[in-house]
PDB file of C-alpha atoms in Angstrom:
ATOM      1  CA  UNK H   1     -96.436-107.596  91.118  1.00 96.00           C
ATOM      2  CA  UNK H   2     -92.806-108.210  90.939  1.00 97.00           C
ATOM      3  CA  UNK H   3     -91.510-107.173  87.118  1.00 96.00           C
ATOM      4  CA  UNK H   4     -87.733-108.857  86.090  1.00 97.00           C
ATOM      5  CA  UNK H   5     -85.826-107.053  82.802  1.00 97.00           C
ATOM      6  CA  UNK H   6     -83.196-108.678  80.556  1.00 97.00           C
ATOM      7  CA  UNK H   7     -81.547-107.466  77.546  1.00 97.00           C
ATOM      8  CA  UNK H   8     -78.171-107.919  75.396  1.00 98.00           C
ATOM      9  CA  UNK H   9     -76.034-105.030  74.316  1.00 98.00           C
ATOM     10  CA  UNK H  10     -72.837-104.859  72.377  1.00 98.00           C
ATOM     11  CA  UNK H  11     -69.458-103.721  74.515  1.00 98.00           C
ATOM     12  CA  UNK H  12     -69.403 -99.813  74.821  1.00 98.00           C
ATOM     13  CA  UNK H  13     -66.974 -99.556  77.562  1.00 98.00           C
ATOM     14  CA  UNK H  14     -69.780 -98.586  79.885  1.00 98.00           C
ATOM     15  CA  UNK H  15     -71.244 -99.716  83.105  1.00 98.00           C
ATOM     16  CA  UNK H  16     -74.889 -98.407  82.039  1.00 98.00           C
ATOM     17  CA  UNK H  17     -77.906-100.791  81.547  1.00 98.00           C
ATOM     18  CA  UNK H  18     -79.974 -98.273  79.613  1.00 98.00           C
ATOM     19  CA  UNK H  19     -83.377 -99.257  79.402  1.00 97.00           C
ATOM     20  CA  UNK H  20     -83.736 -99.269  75.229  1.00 97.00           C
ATOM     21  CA  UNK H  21     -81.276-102.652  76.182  1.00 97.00           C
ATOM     22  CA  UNK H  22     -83.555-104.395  78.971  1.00 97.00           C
ATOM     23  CA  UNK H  23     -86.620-105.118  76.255  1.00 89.00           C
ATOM     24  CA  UNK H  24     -87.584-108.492  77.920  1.00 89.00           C
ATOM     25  CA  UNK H  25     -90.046-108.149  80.867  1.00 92.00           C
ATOM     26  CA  UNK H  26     -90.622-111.142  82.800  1.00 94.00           C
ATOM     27  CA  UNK H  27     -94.055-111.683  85.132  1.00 94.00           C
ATOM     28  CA  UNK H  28     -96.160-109.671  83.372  1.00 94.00           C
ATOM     29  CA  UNK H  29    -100.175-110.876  83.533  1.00 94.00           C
ATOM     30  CA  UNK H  30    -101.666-111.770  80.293  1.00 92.00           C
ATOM     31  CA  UNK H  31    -101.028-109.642  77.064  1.00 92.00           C
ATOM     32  CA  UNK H  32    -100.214-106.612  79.432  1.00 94.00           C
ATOM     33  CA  UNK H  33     -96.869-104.219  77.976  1.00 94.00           C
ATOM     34  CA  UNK H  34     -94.806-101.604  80.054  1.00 95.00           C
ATOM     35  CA  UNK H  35     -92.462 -99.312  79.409  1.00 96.00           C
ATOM     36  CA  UNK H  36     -89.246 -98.691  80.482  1.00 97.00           C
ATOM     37  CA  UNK H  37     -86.763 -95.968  81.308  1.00 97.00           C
ATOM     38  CA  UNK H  38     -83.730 -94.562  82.553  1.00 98.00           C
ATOM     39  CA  UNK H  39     -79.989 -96.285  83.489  1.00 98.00           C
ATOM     40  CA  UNK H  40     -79.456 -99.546  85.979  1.00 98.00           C
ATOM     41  CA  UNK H  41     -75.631-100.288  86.430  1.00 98.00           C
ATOM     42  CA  UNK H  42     -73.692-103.093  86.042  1.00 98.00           C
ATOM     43  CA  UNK H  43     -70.738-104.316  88.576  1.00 98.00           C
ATOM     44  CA  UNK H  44     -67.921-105.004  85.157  1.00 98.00           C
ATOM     45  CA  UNK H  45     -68.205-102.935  81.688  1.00 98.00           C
ATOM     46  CA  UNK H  46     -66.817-106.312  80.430  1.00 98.00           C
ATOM     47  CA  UNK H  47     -68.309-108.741  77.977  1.00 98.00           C
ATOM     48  CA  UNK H  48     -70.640-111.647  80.167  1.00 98.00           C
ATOM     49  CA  UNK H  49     -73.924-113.465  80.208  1.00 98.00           C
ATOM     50  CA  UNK H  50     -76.371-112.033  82.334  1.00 98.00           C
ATOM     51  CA  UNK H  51     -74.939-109.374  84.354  1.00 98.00           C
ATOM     52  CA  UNK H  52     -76.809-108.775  87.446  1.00 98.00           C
ATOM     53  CA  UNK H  53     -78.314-104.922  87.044  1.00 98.00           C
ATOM     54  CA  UNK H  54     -78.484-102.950  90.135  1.00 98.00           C
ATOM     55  CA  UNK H  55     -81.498-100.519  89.193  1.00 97.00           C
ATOM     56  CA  UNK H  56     -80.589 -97.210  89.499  1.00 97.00           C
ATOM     57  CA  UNK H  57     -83.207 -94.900  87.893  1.00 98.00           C
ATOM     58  CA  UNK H  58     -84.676 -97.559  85.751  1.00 98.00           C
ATOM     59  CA  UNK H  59     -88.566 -97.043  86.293  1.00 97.00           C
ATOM     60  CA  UNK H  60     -91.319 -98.178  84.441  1.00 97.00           C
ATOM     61  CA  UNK H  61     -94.615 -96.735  83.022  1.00 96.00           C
ATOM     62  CA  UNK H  62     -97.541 -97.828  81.814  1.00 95.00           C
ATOM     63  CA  UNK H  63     -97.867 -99.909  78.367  1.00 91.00           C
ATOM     64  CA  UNK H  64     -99.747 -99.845  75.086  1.00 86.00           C
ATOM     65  CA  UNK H  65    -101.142-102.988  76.220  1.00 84.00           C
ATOM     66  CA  UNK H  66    -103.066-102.460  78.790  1.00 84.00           C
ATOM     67  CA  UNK H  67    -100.121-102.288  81.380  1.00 90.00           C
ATOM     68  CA  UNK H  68    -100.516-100.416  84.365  1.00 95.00           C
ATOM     69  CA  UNK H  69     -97.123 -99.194  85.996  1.00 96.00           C
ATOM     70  CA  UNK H  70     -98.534 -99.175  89.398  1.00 97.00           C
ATOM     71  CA  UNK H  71     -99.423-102.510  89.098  1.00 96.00           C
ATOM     72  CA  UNK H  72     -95.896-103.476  89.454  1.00 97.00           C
ATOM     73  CA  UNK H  73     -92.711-103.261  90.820  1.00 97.00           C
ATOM     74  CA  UNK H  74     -88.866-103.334  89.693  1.00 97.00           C
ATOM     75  CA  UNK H  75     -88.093-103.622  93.640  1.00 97.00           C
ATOM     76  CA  UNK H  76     -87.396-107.878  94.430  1.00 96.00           C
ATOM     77  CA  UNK H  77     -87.096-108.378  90.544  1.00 96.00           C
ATOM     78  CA  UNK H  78     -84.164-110.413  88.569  1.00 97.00           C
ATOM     79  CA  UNK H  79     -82.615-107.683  86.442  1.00 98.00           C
ATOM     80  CA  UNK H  80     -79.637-108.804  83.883  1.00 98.00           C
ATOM     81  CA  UNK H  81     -78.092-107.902  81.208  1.00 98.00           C
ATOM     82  CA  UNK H  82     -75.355-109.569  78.590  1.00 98.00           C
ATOM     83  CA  UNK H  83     -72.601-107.967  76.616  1.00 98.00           C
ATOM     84  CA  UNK H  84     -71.646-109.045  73.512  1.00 98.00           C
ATOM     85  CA  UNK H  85     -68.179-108.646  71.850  1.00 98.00           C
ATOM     86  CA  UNK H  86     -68.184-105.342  70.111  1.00 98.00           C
ATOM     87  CA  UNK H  87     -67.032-105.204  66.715  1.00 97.00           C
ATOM     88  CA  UNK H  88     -63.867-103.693  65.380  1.00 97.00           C
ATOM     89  CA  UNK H  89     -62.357-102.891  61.925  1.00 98.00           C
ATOM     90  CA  UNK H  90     -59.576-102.612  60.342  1.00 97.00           C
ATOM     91  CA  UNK H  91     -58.094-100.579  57.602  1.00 98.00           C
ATOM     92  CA  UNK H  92     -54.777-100.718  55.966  1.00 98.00           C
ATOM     93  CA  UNK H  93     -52.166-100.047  52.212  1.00 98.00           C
ATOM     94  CA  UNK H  94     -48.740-100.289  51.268  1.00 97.00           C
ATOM     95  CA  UNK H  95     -47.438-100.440  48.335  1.00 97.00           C
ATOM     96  CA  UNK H  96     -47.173-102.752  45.519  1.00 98.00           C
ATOM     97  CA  UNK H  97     -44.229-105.450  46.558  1.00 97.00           C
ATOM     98  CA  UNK H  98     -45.644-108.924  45.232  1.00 97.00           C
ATOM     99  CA  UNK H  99     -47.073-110.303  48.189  1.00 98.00           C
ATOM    100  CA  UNK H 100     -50.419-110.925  49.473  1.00 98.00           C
ATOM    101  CA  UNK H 101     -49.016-110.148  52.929  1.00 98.00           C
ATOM    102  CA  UNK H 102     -51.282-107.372  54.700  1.00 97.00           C
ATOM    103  CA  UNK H 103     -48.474-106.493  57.855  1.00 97.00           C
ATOM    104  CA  UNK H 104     -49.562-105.805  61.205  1.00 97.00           C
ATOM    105  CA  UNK H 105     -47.713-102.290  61.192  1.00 97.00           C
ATOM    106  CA  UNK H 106     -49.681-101.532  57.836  1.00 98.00           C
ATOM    107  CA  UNK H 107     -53.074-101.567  59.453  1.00 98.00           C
ATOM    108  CA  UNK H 108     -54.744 -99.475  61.884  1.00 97.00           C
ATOM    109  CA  UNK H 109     -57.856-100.473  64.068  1.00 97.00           C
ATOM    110  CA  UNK H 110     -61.122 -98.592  64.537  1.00 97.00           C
ATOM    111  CA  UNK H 111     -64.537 -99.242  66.607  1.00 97.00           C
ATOM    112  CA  UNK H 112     -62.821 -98.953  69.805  1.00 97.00           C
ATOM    113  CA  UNK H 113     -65.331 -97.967  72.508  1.00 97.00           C
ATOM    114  CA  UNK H 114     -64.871 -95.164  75.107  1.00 96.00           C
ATOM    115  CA  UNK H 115     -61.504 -94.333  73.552  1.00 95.00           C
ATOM    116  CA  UNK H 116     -59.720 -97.996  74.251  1.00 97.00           C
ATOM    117  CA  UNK H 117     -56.554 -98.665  72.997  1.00 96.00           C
ATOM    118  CA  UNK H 118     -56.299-102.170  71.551  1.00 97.00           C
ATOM    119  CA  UNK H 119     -53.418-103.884  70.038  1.00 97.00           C
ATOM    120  CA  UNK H 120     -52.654-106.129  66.762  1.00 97.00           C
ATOM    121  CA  UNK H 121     -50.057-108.896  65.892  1.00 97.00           C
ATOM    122  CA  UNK H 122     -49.212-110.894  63.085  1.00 97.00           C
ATOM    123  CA  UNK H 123     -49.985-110.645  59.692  1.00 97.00           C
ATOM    124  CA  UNK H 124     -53.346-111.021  57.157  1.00 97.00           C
ATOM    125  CA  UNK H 125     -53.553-111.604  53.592  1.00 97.00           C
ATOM    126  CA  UNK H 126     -55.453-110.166  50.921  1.00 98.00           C
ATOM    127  CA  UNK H 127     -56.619-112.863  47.895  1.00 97.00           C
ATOM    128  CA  UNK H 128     -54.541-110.436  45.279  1.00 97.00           C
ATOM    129  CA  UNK H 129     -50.594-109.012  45.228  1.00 97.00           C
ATOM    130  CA  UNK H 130     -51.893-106.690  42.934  1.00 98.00           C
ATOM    131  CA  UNK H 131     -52.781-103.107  43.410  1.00 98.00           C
ATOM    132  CA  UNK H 132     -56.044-102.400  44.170  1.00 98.00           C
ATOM    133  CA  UNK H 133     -58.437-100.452  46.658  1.00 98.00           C
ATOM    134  CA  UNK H 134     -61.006-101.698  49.313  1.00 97.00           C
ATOM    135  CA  UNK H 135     -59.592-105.400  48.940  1.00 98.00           C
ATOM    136  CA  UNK H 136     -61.023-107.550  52.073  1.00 97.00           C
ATOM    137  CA  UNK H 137     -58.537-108.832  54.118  1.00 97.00           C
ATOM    138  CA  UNK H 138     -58.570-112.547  55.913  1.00 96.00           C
ATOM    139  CA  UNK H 139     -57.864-111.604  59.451  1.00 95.00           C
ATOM    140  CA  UNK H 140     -57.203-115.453  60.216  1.00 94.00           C
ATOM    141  CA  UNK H 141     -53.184-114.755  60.557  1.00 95.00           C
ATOM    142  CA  UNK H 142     -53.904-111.656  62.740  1.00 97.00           C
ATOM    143  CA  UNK H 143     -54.574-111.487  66.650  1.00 96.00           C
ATOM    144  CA  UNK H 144     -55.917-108.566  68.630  1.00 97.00           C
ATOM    145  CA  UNK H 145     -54.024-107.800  72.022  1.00 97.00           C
ATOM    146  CA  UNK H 146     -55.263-105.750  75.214  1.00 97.00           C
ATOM    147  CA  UNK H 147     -54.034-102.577  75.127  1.00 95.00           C
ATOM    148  CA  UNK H 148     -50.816-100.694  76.294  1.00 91.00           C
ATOM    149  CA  UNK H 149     -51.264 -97.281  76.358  1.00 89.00           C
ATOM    150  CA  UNK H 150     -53.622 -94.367  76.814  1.00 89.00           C
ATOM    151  CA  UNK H 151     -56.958 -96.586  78.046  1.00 93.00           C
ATOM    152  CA  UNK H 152     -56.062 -99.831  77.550  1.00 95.00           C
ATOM    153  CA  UNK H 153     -58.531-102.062  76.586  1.00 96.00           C
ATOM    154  CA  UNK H 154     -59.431-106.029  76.853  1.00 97.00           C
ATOM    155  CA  UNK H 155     -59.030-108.083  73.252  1.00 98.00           C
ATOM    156  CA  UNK H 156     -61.778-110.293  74.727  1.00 98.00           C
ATOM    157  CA  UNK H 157     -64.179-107.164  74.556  1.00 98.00           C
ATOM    158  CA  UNK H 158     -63.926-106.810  70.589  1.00 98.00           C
ATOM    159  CA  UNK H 159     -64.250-109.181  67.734  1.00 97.00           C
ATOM    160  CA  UNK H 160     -63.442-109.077  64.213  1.00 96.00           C
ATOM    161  CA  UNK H 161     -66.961-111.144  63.108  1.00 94.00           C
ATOM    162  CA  UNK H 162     -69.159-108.554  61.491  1.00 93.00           C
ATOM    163  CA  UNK H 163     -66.663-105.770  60.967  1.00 95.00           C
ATOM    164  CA  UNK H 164     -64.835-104.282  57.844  1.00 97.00           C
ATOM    165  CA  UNK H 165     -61.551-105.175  57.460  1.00 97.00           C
ATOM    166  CA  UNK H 166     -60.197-103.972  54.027  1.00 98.00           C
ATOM    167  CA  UNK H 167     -56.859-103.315  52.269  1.00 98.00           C
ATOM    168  CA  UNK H 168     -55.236-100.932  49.330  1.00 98.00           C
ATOM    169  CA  UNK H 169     -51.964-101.300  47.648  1.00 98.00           C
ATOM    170  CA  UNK H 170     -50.973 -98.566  45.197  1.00 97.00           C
ATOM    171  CA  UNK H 171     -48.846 -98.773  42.524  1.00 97.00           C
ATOM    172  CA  UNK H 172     -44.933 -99.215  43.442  1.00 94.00           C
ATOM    173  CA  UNK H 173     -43.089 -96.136  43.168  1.00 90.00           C
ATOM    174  CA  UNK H 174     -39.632 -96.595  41.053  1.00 87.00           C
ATOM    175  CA  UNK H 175     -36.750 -94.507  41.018  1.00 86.00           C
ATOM    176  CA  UNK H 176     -34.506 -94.094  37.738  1.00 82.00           C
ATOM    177  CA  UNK H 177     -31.022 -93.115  37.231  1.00 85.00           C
ATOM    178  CA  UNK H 178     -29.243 -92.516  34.370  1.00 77.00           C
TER     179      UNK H 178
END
């Protein structure tokens, strides 16, 4: 019997369909469970609905359920997969100076996959000019850019929604003559 395999993953700059992602098997009789194994491909490591997986050494085995692996086949099957946006952080301080401004060029990025390079414009607030640690920043004013250098990487791969994005100002330091 012909077994199909679907699954979502989150954006890890990879062509790999690892099996722990493909948890969905379609055409199974009754009840029955199998289990599954080993790495399909996919054509783009970019974020898309329901990837067609080429199977590679995806195999399966038999179930807790009653399942018997050579009762069925990956061979003829529909195999996709869809990757979500990953998500990616952002940390940043600068010193007391009375805004709520947090500055592009006083934040840094992190939760890159495979080493990407990503890039960030504009500028974010925090809800309080004064100093403080860990203060969450509203991305709203910033906007994430495909990268330039080293391994650049695709904004549209990444997204800000369930990330940290947080902020210190210290104290302003103040020089005195007399």
């Amino acid at each position: 019997r012909v077994v199909g395999v679907s699954g979502t993953r989150l954006y890890d700059a990879t062509t790999n369909a690892v099996a722990s992602d493909l948890s969905t098997h379609a055409n199974l009789v009754g009840s029955q469970t199998l289990a599954l194994s080993g790495t399909g491909t996919i054509a783009s490591k970019n974020v898309g609905s329901n990837k067609t997986v080429s199977i590679g050494t995806l195999a399966l085995a038999d179930g807790s359920n009653g399942g018997l692996a050579a009762n069925y086949t990956l061979t003829g099957g529909t195999h996709q997969l869809t990757v979500n946006q990953a998500q990616i952080s952002l940390t940043g301080s600068r010193q007391y100076d009375g805004t709520q401004n947090a500055r592009n060029s006083e934040v840094s990025l992190s939760g890159q996959q495979g080493g990407e390079d990503l890039t960030i414009s504009g500028t974010g607030s925090v809800a309080s000019e004064n100093v403080g640690n860990g203060k969450t920043v509203n991305i709203s004013g910033f906007t994430l850019g495909n990268g330039q250098s080293g391994t650049p990487g695709l904004a549209s791969n990444y997204t800000f929604s369930g990330g940290t994005q947080t902020f210190n100002i210290t104290e302003r330091v103040l020089n005195m003559s007399a």
